[in-house]
Amino acid sequence: MAKFWKQFLSGIVITNPLFVLALGLCPALAVSVTVTNGIGMSLATAFVLLGSAIVVSSIKNFVPNIVRIPIFIVVIASFVTIADLTLKAFIPTLADSLGIFLPLIVVNCIIMGRAEAFGSKHPVHLAIADALGAAVGFAIAMIIISFLREVLGTGQLAFKVVPYFDIHLFTLPVLGTDPMALFILPPGAFLLIGLLLALFRRLGVLKSE
Amino acid sequence: MKDKLGQYYPILALTVVVFISIAVLSGMDSFTRDTIQYQKELKIQRMLNQLFREMSAYDFDESTEIYTITADDTKIGYAFLGVGVGYGGNIDIVVGLENKTTLRGIAVIAHAETPGLGDKILLPDFTDKFVGLDISEVNLTRDGGKVDAITGATISSRAVVDGVRNAAMEKAEFLPD
């Protein structure tokens, strides 16, 4: 059990997929415009990570080495399609705002990376710990980035999941009328992610000392 | 079994995985297909409702791609999709007509314009200017029409105006006088 928690925590802090390994930057940049999107993307990614980790580590003894990558991709693509169809059927507004980046989770390097580097070499319970750690680490990073982008870029915070379920949390006094639209645009995302990466690197250095 | 099959084992393994995946996904597809179809129709209905609040039913003609809107069994207008080429890509617009030449209104349903500038094409300040216009008047003021461009977003404004006018002219021949 100690091993389980160690593996789980390492995914959040030491090998945080976004802030430390800098994996999965493409969906992080493209989708993190609102907190709703950030959470939606994190949940979809978590589902695919967990599902593929369980399947990959359970079938690892039957998978011939030379076709392991195609097999892992088929497994991952199946889970992505399941997530895609489910969101389209039951939360269509979220599926619309994630758009093409939902099916593109297939090529998100976090998932393939964890399956290849960890899931295919470890027992199922550790693979689950690793997947959960990476998923939570990714979710925390996504929520931080999308929170900053939404608040700075639009001056307000709102959750729009389905029509008629619209929670408007707050509008900032000055930013609300005159938001810094840069942060909604890709350059703003690059700037923010760069600063956050630097911050995490600094924290990591402090910790190791 | 691995040794017996030898060099064919990888092919077999991959085939088995692919077939399992196909089975799971076809199950998933038949489970969600109806709901996805229903959501799509709901989306169209909501989109048409934006322009025709009193709408009670609509009818879609596959060949002309025109929605005919009815309220209590009387025809109240037509709607169809138009596309304008904006600053950040295509802008999808739903165009509502009261009759062959008079606009009921427009709504932008998908776009990739610059936030804070071009995305003002979504606001009623801009879209309300189309209400009641004749198709021939749908042009920017500077081009001889009756729609004022959004300050700082002429390309986006022109894309919407062009998209609406082109779609309306293209569909005009299918509409009764």
mmCIF file of C-alpha atoms in Angstrom:
data_model
loop_
_atom_site.group_PDB
_atom_site.id
_atom_site.type_symbol
_atom_site.label_atom_id
_atom_site.label_comp_id
_atom_site.label_asym_id
_atom_site.label_seq_id
_atom_site.Cartn_x
_atom_site.Cartn_y
_atom_site.Cartn_z
ATOM 1 C CA MET A 1 0.000 0.000 0.000
ATOM 2 C CA ALA A 2 2.894 2.320 0.774
ATOM 3 C CA LYS A 3 4.148 1.722 -2.762
ATOM 4 C CA PHE A 4 0.699 2.612 -4.117
ATOM 5 C CA TRP A 5 0.639 6.028 -2.441
ATOM 6 C CA LYS A 6 4.256 6.727 -3.321
ATOM 7 C CA GLN A 7 3.539 6.080 -6.999
ATOM 8 C CA PHE A 8 0.325 8.127 -6.813
ATOM 9 C CA LEU A 9 2.008 11.142 -5.213
ATOM 10 C CA SER A 10 4.970 11.054 -7.555
ATOM 11 C CA GLY A 11 2.612 11.605 -10.493
ATOM 12 C CA ILE A 12 1.246 14.743 -8.878
ATOM 13 C CA VAL A 13 4.472 16.354 -7.693
ATOM 14 C CA ILE A 14 7.759 14.815 -8.859
ATOM 15 C CA THR A 15 6.633 13.798 -12.352
ATOM 16 C CA ASN A 16 3.690 16.162 -12.825
ATOM 17 C CA PRO A 17 2.896 15.568 -16.507
ATOM 18 C CA LEU A 18 2.434 19.220 -17.424
ATOM 19 C CA PHE A 19 4.614 21.259 -15.108
ATOM 20 C CA VAL A 20 7.602 18.908 -14.766
ATOM 21 C CA LEU A 21 7.619 16.563 -17.758
ATOM 22 C CA ALA A 22 6.009 19.166 -20.068
ATOM 23 C CA LEU A 23 3.881 16.445 -21.673
ATOM 24 C CA GLY A 24 0.442 17.073 -23.147
ATOM 25 C CA LEU A 25 1.093 20.771 -23.724
ATOM 26 C CA CYS A 26 -1.015 20.837 -26.894
ATOM 27 C CA PRO A 27 -4.382 20.069 -25.255
ATOM 28 C CA ALA A 28 -3.365 22.154 -22.255
ATOM 29 C CA LEU A 29 -2.769 25.214 -24.419
ATOM 30 C CA ALA A 30 -5.774 24.741 -26.659
ATOM 31 C CA VAL A 31 -8.505 23.786 -24.223
ATOM 32 C CA SER A 32 -7.643 25.648 -21.012
ATOM 33 C CA VAL A 33 -9.683 28.737 -21.934
ATOM 34 C CA THR A 34 -12.314 28.205 -19.245
ATOM 35 C CA VAL A 35 -12.337 26.243 -15.994
ATOM 36 C CA THR A 36 -15.285 24.207 -17.285
ATOM 37 C CA ASN A 37 -13.208 23.102 -20.265
ATOM 38 C CA GLY A 38 -10.188 22.436 -18.067
ATOM 39 C CA ILE A 39 -12.152 20.160 -15.731
ATOM 40 C CA GLY A 40 -13.898 18.425 -18.649
ATOM 41 C CA MET A 41 -10.607 17.743 -20.394
ATOM 42 C CA SER A 42 -9.035 16.501 -17.147
ATOM 43 C CA LEU A 43 -11.905 14.092 -16.520
ATOM 44 C CA ALA A 44 -11.815 12.712 -20.074
ATOM 45 C CA THR A 45 -8.030 12.305 -19.862
ATOM 46 C CA ALA A 46 -8.288 10.664 -16.427
ATOM 47 C CA PHE A 47 -10.827 8.149 -17.730
ATOM 48 C CA VAL A 48 -8.607 7.226 -20.685
ATOM 49 C CA LEU A 49 -5.450 7.091 -18.520
ATOM 50 C CA LEU A 50 -7.047 4.832 -15.946
ATOM 51 C CA GLY A 51 -8.783 2.553 -18.443
ATOM 52 C CA SER A 52 -5.722 2.088 -20.611
ATOM 53 C CA ALA A 53 -3.431 1.580 -17.596
ATOM 54 C CA ILE A 54 -5.643 -1.231 -16.284
ATOM 55 C CA VAL A 55 -5.957 -2.960 -19.663
ATOM 56 C CA VAL A 56 -2.319 -2.491 -20.698
ATOM 57 C CA SER A 57 -0.908 -3.834 -17.441
ATOM 58 C CA SER A 58 -3.318 -6.796 -17.365
ATOM 59 C CA ILE A 59 -2.502 -7.923 -20.898
ATOM 60 C CA LYS A 60 1.227 -7.163 -20.709
ATOM 61 C CA ASN A 61 2.222 -10.861 -20.508
ATOM 62 C CA PHE A 62 0.388 -11.692 -23.738
ATOM 63 C CA VAL A 63 1.635 -8.720 -25.726
ATOM 64 C CA PRO A 64 4.549 -9.550 -28.058
ATOM 65 C CA ASN A 65 7.245 -6.915 -27.807
ATOM 66 C CA ILE A 66 7.355 -6.010 -31.512
ATOM 67 C CA VAL A 67 3.646 -5.130 -31.768
ATOM 68 C CA ARG A 68 3.235 -3.587 -28.310
ATOM 69 C CA ILE A 69 2.919 0.007 -29.566
ATOM 70 C CA PRO A 70 0.095 -0.767 -32.077
ATOM 71 C CA ILE A 71 -1.702 -2.795 -29.421
ATOM 72 C CA PHE A 72 -1.424 0.003 -26.842
ATOM 73 C CA ILE A 73 -2.687 2.508 -29.398
ATOM 74 C CA VAL A 74 -5.722 0.351 -30.190
ATOM 75 C CA VAL A 75 -6.487 0.098 -26.464
ATOM 76 C CA ILE A 76 -6.069 3.844 -25.905
ATOM 77 C CA ALA A 77 -8.068 4.749 -29.031
ATOM 78 C CA SER A 78 -10.918 2.515 -27.853
ATOM 79 C CA PHE A 79 -11.105 4.299 -24.513
ATOM 80 C CA VAL A 80 -10.945 7.710 -26.202
ATOM 81 C CA THR A 81 -13.813 6.741 -28.513
ATOM 82 C CA ILE A 82 -15.868 5.572 -25.544
ATOM 83 C CA ALA A 83 -15.229 8.906 -23.787
ATOM 84 C CA ASP A 84 -16.013 10.834 -26.974
ATOM 85 C CA LEU A 85 -19.325 9.050 -27.609
ATOM 86 C CA THR A 86 -20.373 9.332 -23.966
ATOM 87 C CA LEU A 87 -19.707 13.070 -23.804
ATOM 88 C CA LYS A 88 -21.449 13.663 -27.153
ATOM 89 C CA ALA A 89 -24.503 11.786 -25.935
ATOM 90 C CA PHE A 90 -24.823 13.098 -22.399
ATOM 91 C CA ILE A 91 -22.878 16.397 -22.118
ATOM 92 C CA PRO A 92 -22.997 17.733 -25.719
ATOM 93 C CA THR A 93 -22.108 21.340 -24.791
ATOM 94 C CA LEU A 94 -18.850 20.184 -23.223
ATOM 95 C CA ALA A 95 -18.153 17.931 -26.216
ATOM 96 C CA ASP A 96 -18.716 20.950 -28.471
ATOM 97 C CA SER A 97 -16.380 23.242 -26.559
ATOM 98 C CA LEU A 98 -13.616 20.616 -26.354
ATOM 99 C CA GLY A 99 -14.163 19.973 -30.064
ATOM 100 C CA ILE A 100 -11.405 18.207 -31.929
ATOM 101 C CA PHE A 101 -9.227 17.999 -28.798
ATOM 102 C CA LEU A 102 -11.464 15.323 -27.323
ATOM 103 C CA PRO A 103 -10.719 12.666 -29.993
ATOM 104 C CA LEU A 104 -7.136 13.966 -30.051
ATOM 105 C CA ILE A 105 -6.582 12.614 -26.526
ATOM 106 C CA VAL A 106 -5.467 9.517 -28.487
ATOM 107 C CA VAL A 107 -2.208 11.218 -29.331
ATOM 108 C CA ASN A 108 -1.767 12.867 -25.933
ATOM 109 C CA CYS A 109 1.731 11.783 -24.951
ATOM 110 C CA ILE A 110 0.845 11.545 -21.246
ATOM 111 C CA ILE A 111 -1.311 8.488 -21.894
ATOM 112 C CA MET A 112 0.992 6.657 -24.293
ATOM 113 C CA GLY A 113 3.933 7.681 -22.100
ATOM 114 C CA ARG A 114 2.448 6.216 -18.918
ATOM 115 C CA ALA A 115 1.254 3.056 -20.698
ATOM 116 C CA GLU A 116 4.628 2.395 -22.311
ATOM 117 C CA ALA A 117 6.919 3.538 -19.503
ATOM 118 C CA PHE A 118 4.971 2.213 -16.534
ATOM 119 C CA GLY A 119 1.792 0.224 -17.223
ATOM 120 C CA SER A 120 3.467 -2.308 -19.503
ATOM 121 C CA LYS A 121 6.088 -3.171 -16.873
ATOM 122 C CA HIS A 122 4.241 -3.144 -13.552
ATOM 123 C CA PRO A 123 1.371 -5.020 -11.850
ATOM 124 C CA VAL A 124 -2.165 -3.685 -12.182
ATOM 125 C CA HIS A 125 -2.473 -2.021 -8.765
ATOM 126 C CA LEU A 126 0.703 0.016 -9.274
ATOM 127 C CA ALA A 127 -0.374 0.925 -12.808
ATOM 128 C CA ILE A 128 -3.647 2.243 -11.357
ATOM 129 C CA ALA A 129 -1.708 4.305 -8.787
ATOM 130 C CA ASP A 130 0.508 5.695 -11.523
ATOM 131 C CA ALA A 131 -2.439 6.534 -13.794
ATOM 132 C CA LEU A 132 -4.371 8.200 -10.972
ATOM 133 C CA GLY A 133 -1.296 10.216 -9.999
ATOM 134 C CA ALA A 134 -0.739 11.406 -13.560
ATOM 135 C CA ALA A 135 -4.458 12.162 -13.949
ATOM 136 C CA VAL A 136 -4.657 14.196 -10.741
ATOM 137 C CA GLY A 137 -1.376 15.958 -11.578
ATOM 138 C CA PHE A 138 -2.713 16.859 -15.023
ATOM 139 C CA ALA A 139 -6.051 17.972 -13.562
ATOM 140 C CA ILE A 140 -4.396 20.233 -10.978
ATOM 141 C CA ALA A 141 -2.212 21.797 -13.672
ATOM 142 C CA MET A 142 -5.197 22.250 -16.022
ATOM 143 C CA ILE A 143 -7.340 23.831 -13.308
ATOM 144 C CA ILE A 144 -4.587 26.277 -12.306
ATOM 145 C CA ILE A 145 -3.956 27.309 -15.927
ATOM 146 C CA SER A 146 -7.608 27.546 -16.936
ATOM 147 C CA PHE A 147 -8.543 29.418 -13.754
ATOM 148 C CA LEU A 148 -5.867 32.050 -14.381
ATOM 149 C CA ARG A 149 -6.775 32.293 -18.081
ATOM 150 C CA GLU A 150 -10.499 32.624 -17.500
ATOM 151 C CA VAL A 151 -10.179 35.139 -14.665
ATOM 152 C CA LEU A 152 -7.517 37.305 -16.343
ATOM 153 C CA GLY A 153 -8.824 36.923 -19.883
ATOM 154 C CA THR A 154 -12.540 37.453 -19.316
ATOM 155 C CA GLY A 155 -12.615 39.045 -15.864
ATOM 156 C CA GLN A 156 -15.173 36.542 -14.624
ATOM 157 C CA LEU A 157 -15.672 32.942 -13.602
ATOM 158 C CA ALA A 158 -18.643 30.910 -14.785
ATOM 159 C CA PHE A 159 -19.538 27.263 -15.206
ATOM 160 C CA LYS A 160 -21.477 26.286 -18.287
ATOM 161 C CA VAL A 161 -21.978 22.544 -18.426
ATOM 162 C CA VAL A 162 -25.376 22.077 -19.977
ATOM 163 C CA PRO A 163 -27.801 24.742 -21.166
ATOM 164 C CA TYR A 164 -29.931 26.041 -18.277
ATOM 165 C CA PHE A 165 -27.206 24.924 -15.863
ATOM 166 C CA ASP A 166 -25.288 28.121 -15.780
ATOM 167 C CA ILE A 167 -23.456 29.146 -12.649
ATOM 168 C CA HIS A 168 -21.965 32.588 -12.718
ATOM 169 C CA LEU A 169 -19.532 32.796 -9.823
ATOM 170 C CA PHE A 170 -18.140 36.311 -9.936
ATOM 171 C CA THR A 171 -17.138 39.197 -12.149
ATOM 172 C CA LEU A 172 -14.088 41.201 -11.193
ATOM 173 C CA PRO A 173 -14.616 44.995 -10.881
ATOM 174 C CA VAL A 174 -12.056 46.343 -13.370
ATOM 175 C CA LEU A 175 -11.196 43.249 -15.422
ATOM 176 C CA GLY A 176 -14.875 42.481 -15.961
ATOM 177 C CA THR A 177 -15.380 45.481 -18.205
ATOM 178 C CA ASP A 178 -11.888 45.584 -19.656
ATOM 179 C CA PRO A 179 -10.392 42.076 -19.604
ATOM 180 C CA MET A 180 -6.863 41.155 -20.681
ATOM 181 C CA ALA A 181 -7.926 39.246 -23.790
ATOM 182 C CA LEU A 182 -4.297 38.202 -24.345
ATOM 183 C CA PHE A 183 -4.749 35.402 -21.812
ATOM 184 C CA ILE A 184 -7.592 33.856 -23.807
ATOM 185 C CA LEU A 185 -5.345 33.763 -26.867
ATOM 186 C CA PRO A 186 -2.571 31.168 -27.408
ATOM 187 C CA PRO A 187 0.289 33.604 -26.602
ATOM 188 C CA GLY A 188 -1.213 34.235 -23.169
ATOM 189 C CA ALA A 189 -1.382 30.491 -22.554
ATOM 190 C CA PHE A 190 2.276 30.088 -23.523
ATOM 191 C CA LEU A 191 3.248 32.934 -21.212
ATOM 192 C CA LEU A 192 1.299 31.514 -18.264
ATOM 193 C CA ILE A 193 2.494 27.942 -18.760
ATOM 194 C CA GLY A 194 6.080 29.178 -19.037
ATOM 195 C CA LEU A 195 5.807 31.101 -15.776
ATOM 196 C CA LEU A 196 4.150 28.165 -14.004
ATOM 197 C CA LEU A 197 6.818 25.747 -15.299
ATOM 198 C CA ALA A 198 9.496 28.070 -13.936
ATOM 199 C CA LEU A 199 7.698 28.267 -10.609
ATOM 200 C CA PHE A 200 7.413 24.478 -10.325
ATOM 201 C CA ARG A 201 11.051 24.052 -11.308
ATOM 202 C CA ARG A 202 12.033 26.486 -8.555
ATOM 203 C CA LEU A 203 9.883 24.625 -6.024
ATOM 204 C CA GLY A 204 11.458 21.346 -7.143
ATOM 205 C CA VAL A 205 14.965 22.756 -6.674
ATOM 206 C CA LEU A 206 14.074 24.072 -3.212
ATOM 207 C CA LYS A 207 12.656 20.690 -2.263
ATOM 208 C CA SER A 208 15.685 18.685 -3.389
ATOM 209 C CA GLU A 209 17.979 20.975 -1.407
ATOM 210 C CA MET B 1 0.960 -21.443 -27.230
ATOM 211 C CA LYS B 2 3.338 -18.553 -27.791
ATOM 212 C CA ASP B 3 6.143 -20.917 -28.895
ATOM 213 C CA LYS B 4 3.945 -23.100 -31.068
ATOM 214 C CA LEU B 5 2.718 -20.156 -33.126
ATOM 215 C CA GLY B 6 6.199 -18.689 -33.292
ATOM 216 C CA GLN B 7 6.470 -15.832 -35.728
ATOM 217 C CA TYR B 8 2.696 -15.652 -36.271
ATOM 218 C CA TYR B 9 1.973 -14.912 -32.612
ATOM 219 C CA PRO B 10 2.323 -11.093 -32.892
ATOM 220 C CA ILE B 11 -0.139 -11.045 -35.810
ATOM 221 C CA LEU B 12 -2.608 -13.136 -33.850
ATOM 222 C CA ALA B 13 -2.238 -10.980 -30.713
ATOM 223 C CA LEU B 14 -2.834 -7.752 -32.600
ATOM 224 C CA THR B 15 -5.820 -9.229 -34.462
ATOM 225 C CA VAL B 16 -7.430 -10.403 -31.236
ATOM 226 C CA VAL B 17 -6.984 -6.979 -29.597
ATOM 227 C CA VAL B 18 -8.441 -5.213 -32.626
ATOM 228 C CA PHE B 19 -11.477 -7.525 -32.709
ATOM 229 C CA ILE B 20 -12.140 -7.027 -29.005
ATOM 230 C CA SER B 21 -11.903 -3.268 -29.551
ATOM 231 C CA ILE B 22 -14.335 -3.456 -32.490
ATOM 232 C CA ALA B 23 -16.807 -5.438 -30.393
ATOM 233 C CA VAL B 24 -16.656 -2.983 -27.489
ATOM 234 C CA LEU B 25 -16.930 0.080 -29.702
ATOM 235 C CA SER B 26 -19.842 -1.215 -31.777
ATOM 236 C CA GLY B 27 -21.656 -1.939 -28.541
ATOM 237 C CA MET B 28 -20.893 1.582 -27.345
ATOM 238 C CA ASP B 29 -22.035 3.037 -30.657
ATOM 239 C CA SER B 30 -25.415 1.319 -30.633
ATOM 240 C CA PHE B 31 -25.839 2.345 -26.996
ATOM 241 C CA THR B 32 -25.222 6.073 -27.642
ATOM 242 C CA ARG B 33 -26.386 6.521 -31.252
ATOM 243 C CA ASP B 34 -30.007 7.446 -30.508
ATOM 244 C CA THR B 35 -29.036 9.863 -27.741
ATOM 245 C CA ILE B 36 -26.463 11.595 -29.936
ATOM 246 C CA GLN B 37 -29.038 11.953 -32.728
ATOM 247 C CA TYR B 38 -31.536 13.364 -30.236
ATOM 248 C CA GLN B 39 -28.959 15.869 -28.932
ATOM 249 C CA LYS B 40 -28.230 17.026 -32.481
ATOM 250 C CA GLU B 41 -31.916 17.654 -33.144
ATOM 251 C CA LEU B 42 -32.236 19.474 -29.838
ATOM 252 C CA LYS B 43 -29.336 21.710 -30.838
ATOM 253 C CA ILE B 44 -30.968 22.564 -34.173
ATOM 254 C CA GLN B 45 -34.258 23.266 -32.463
ATOM 255 C CA ARG B 46 -32.599 25.571 -29.936
ATOM 256 C CA MET B 47 -30.750 27.355 -32.755
ATOM 257 C CA LEU B 48 -33.982 27.938 -34.731
ATOM 258 C CA ASN B 49 -35.765 29.005 -31.570
ATOM 259 C CA GLN B 50 -33.306 31.871 -31.154
ATOM 260 C CA LEU B 51 -34.662 33.431 -34.344
ATOM 261 C CA PHE B 52 -38.269 32.222 -34.278
ATOM 262 C CA ARG B 53 -39.430 32.393 -30.658
ATOM 263 C CA GLU B 54 -43.022 31.449 -31.548
ATOM 264 C CA MET B 55 -41.871 28.375 -33.531
ATOM 265 C CA SER B 56 -43.892 25.246 -32.863
ATOM 266 C CA ALA B 57 -42.414 22.923 -35.477
ATOM 267 C CA TYR B 58 -39.903 22.847 -38.290
ATOM 268 C CA ASP B 59 -39.442 20.820 -41.410
ATOM 269 C CA PHE B 60 -36.091 20.144 -43.033
ATOM 270 C CA ASP B 61 -35.757 19.655 -46.768
ATOM 271 C CA GLU B 62 -32.712 17.456 -47.442
ATOM 272 C CA SER B 63 -32.153 18.518 -51.049
ATOM 273 C CA THR B 64 -32.272 22.312 -50.574
ATOM 274 C CA GLU B 65 -31.091 22.258 -46.918
ATOM 275 C CA ILE B 66 -33.774 24.745 -45.926
ATOM 276 C CA TYR B 67 -35.702 24.619 -42.652
ATOM 277 C CA THR B 68 -39.326 25.705 -42.988
ATOM 278 C CA ILE B 69 -40.612 27.087 -39.711
ATOM 279 C CA THR B 70 -44.243 26.851 -38.676
ATOM 280 C CA ALA B 71 -46.199 28.191 -35.719
ATOM 281 C CA ASP B 72 -49.654 26.689 -35.126
ATOM 282 C CA ASP B 73 -49.708 25.255 -38.663
ATOM 283 C CA THR B 74 -48.982 28.559 -40.391
ATOM 284 C CA LYS B 75 -45.718 29.108 -42.169
ATOM 285 C CA ILE B 76 -43.765 31.905 -40.494
ATOM 286 C CA GLY B 77 -40.397 31.727 -42.200
ATOM 287 C CA TYR B 78 -37.352 29.868 -43.414
ATOM 288 C CA ALA B 79 -33.920 29.238 -41.980
ATOM 289 C CA PHE B 80 -30.694 27.871 -43.398
ATOM 290 C CA LEU B 81 -26.992 27.884 -42.698
ATOM 291 C CA GLY B 82 -24.519 30.337 -44.169
ATOM 292 C CA VAL B 83 -20.736 30.359 -43.994
ATOM 293 C CA GLY B 84 -18.496 33.418 -43.942
ATOM 294 C CA VAL B 85 -14.723 33.350 -44.106
ATOM 295 C CA GLY B 86 -13.546 35.356 -41.129
ATOM 296 C CA TYR B 87 -10.240 36.288 -39.576
ATOM 297 C CA GLY B 88 -9.795 32.983 -37.756
ATOM 298 C CA GLY B 89 -11.542 30.584 -40.114
ATOM 299 C CA ASN B 90 -15.092 29.812 -41.101
ATOM 300 C CA ILE B 91 -17.991 31.487 -39.335
ATOM 301 C CA ASP B 92 -21.181 29.409 -39.278
ATOM 302 C CA ILE B 93 -24.310 31.511 -39.249
ATOM 303 C CA VAL B 94 -27.959 30.557 -39.134
ATOM 304 C CA VAL B 95 -29.989 32.888 -41.334
ATOM 305 C CA GLY B 96 -33.691 33.376 -40.737
ATOM 306 C CA LEU B 97 -35.970 34.771 -43.443
ATOM 307 C CA GLU B 98 -39.535 35.987 -43.044
ATOM 308 C CA ASN B 99 -40.176 35.642 -46.777
ATOM 309 C CA LYS B 100 -38.056 35.397 -49.870
ATOM 310 C CA THR B 101 -36.275 38.725 -49.344
ATOM 311 C CA THR B 102 -36.820 39.965 -45.783
ATOM 312 C CA LEU B 103 -34.462 38.909 -42.994
ATOM 313 C CA ARG B 104 -35.947 37.747 -39.718
ATOM 314 C CA GLY B 105 -32.559 37.758 -38.043
ATOM 315 C CA ILE B 106 -29.251 35.959 -37.805
ATOM 316 C CA ALA B 107 -27.305 34.077 -35.154
ATOM 317 C CA VAL B 108 -23.658 33.048 -35.196
ATOM 318 C CA ILE B 109 -23.377 29.435 -34.093
ATOM 319 C CA ALA B 110 -19.690 28.668 -34.530
ATOM 320 C CA HIS B 111 -16.669 30.889 -35.070
ATOM 321 C CA ALA B 112 -12.980 31.273 -34.301
ATOM 322 C CA GLU B 113 -12.671 35.066 -34.260
ATOM 323 C CA THR B 114 -10.397 36.994 -31.906
ATOM 324 C CA PRO B 115 -11.836 37.211 -28.383
ATOM 325 C CA GLY B 116 -12.576 40.785 -27.409
ATOM 326 C CA LEU B 117 -12.586 42.043 -30.996
ATOM 327 C CA GLY B 118 -14.013 39.794 -33.693
ATOM 328 C CA ASP B 119 -16.169 37.809 -31.311
ATOM 329 C CA LYS B 120 -18.395 40.858 -30.896
ATOM 330 C CA ILE B 121 -20.229 39.433 -33.932
ATOM 331 C CA LEU B 122 -22.007 37.253 -31.338
ATOM 332 C CA LEU B 123 -23.521 40.223 -29.509
ATOM 333 C CA PRO B 124 -27.065 41.499 -30.124
ATOM 334 C CA ASP B 125 -25.550 44.964 -30.774
ATOM 335 C CA PHE B 126 -24.312 43.551 -34.058
ATOM 336 C CA THR B 127 -26.812 40.828 -34.955
ATOM 337 C CA ASP B 128 -29.853 43.052 -34.262
ATOM 338 C CA LYS B 129 -28.806 45.266 -37.169
ATOM 339 C CA PHE B 130 -29.836 42.493 -39.574
ATOM 340 C CA VAL B 131 -33.410 42.283 -38.329
ATOM 341 C CA GLY B 132 -35.934 43.327 -40.963
ATOM 342 C CA LEU B 133 -33.362 44.148 -43.646
ATOM 343 C CA ASP B 134 -33.951 43.352 -47.295
ATOM 344 C CA ILE B 135 -31.330 40.940 -48.668
ATOM 345 C CA SER B 136 -30.049 43.651 -51.029
ATOM 346 C CA GLU B 137 -29.296 45.902 -48.033
ATOM 347 C CA VAL B 138 -27.123 43.317 -46.302
ATOM 348 C CA ASN B 139 -23.723 44.908 -46.743
ATOM 349 C CA LEU B 140 -21.411 47.046 -44.660
ATOM 350 C CA THR B 141 -22.291 50.750 -44.551
ATOM 351 C CA ARG B 142 -19.009 51.633 -46.227
ATOM 352 C CA ASP B 143 -19.876 49.225 -49.073
ATOM 353 C CA GLY B 144 -23.314 50.754 -49.602
ATOM 354 C CA GLY B 145 -25.319 48.562 -47.262
ATOM 355 C CA LYS B 146 -27.085 49.104 -43.947
ATOM 356 C CA VAL B 147 -24.918 47.163 -41.462
ATOM 357 C CA ASP B 148 -22.343 49.124 -39.453
ATOM 358 C CA ALA B 149 -19.053 47.263 -39.096
ATOM 359 C CA ILE B 150 -17.726 46.584 -35.591
ATOM 360 C CA THR B 151 -14.872 48.953 -34.766
ATOM 361 C CA GLY B 152 -11.574 47.101 -35.118
ATOM 362 C CA ALA B 153 -13.199 44.004 -36.575
ATOM 363 C CA THR B 154 -14.013 44.900 -40.173
ATOM 364 C CA ILE B 155 -12.908 41.512 -41.507
ATOM 365 C CA SER B 156 -15.132 39.607 -39.089
ATOM 366 C CA SER B 157 -18.078 41.945 -39.753
ATOM 367 C CA ARG B 158 -17.656 41.646 -43.496
ATOM 368 C CA ALA B 159 -17.400 37.852 -43.242
ATOM 369 C CA VAL B 160 -20.771 37.678 -41.486
ATOM 370 C CA VAL B 161 -22.407 40.104 -43.914
ATOM 371 C CA ASP B 162 -21.056 38.210 -46.930
ATOM 372 C CA GLY B 163 -21.981 34.844 -45.460
ATOM 373 C CA VAL B 164 -25.561 35.950 -44.801
ATOM 374 C CA ARG B 165 -26.030 37.616 -48.188
ATOM 375 C CA ASN B 166 -24.486 34.778 -50.214
ATOM 376 C CA ALA B 167 -26.525 32.138 -48.407
ATOM 377 C CA ALA B 168 -29.756 34.126 -48.813
ATOM 378 C CA MET B 169 -29.156 34.693 -52.521
ATOM 379 C CA GLU B 170 -28.216 31.077 -53.092
ATOM 380 C CA LYS B 171 -31.352 29.785 -51.392
ATOM 381 C CA ALA B 172 -33.688 32.399 -52.910
ATOM 382 C CA GLU B 173 -34.439 30.300 -55.982
ATOM 383 C CA PHE B 174 -35.819 27.483 -53.827
ATOM 384 C CA LEU B 175 -38.172 29.744 -51.897
ATOM 385 C CA PRO B 176 -41.743 30.503 -53.016
ATOM 386 C CA ASP B 177 -42.512 34.168 -53.754
#
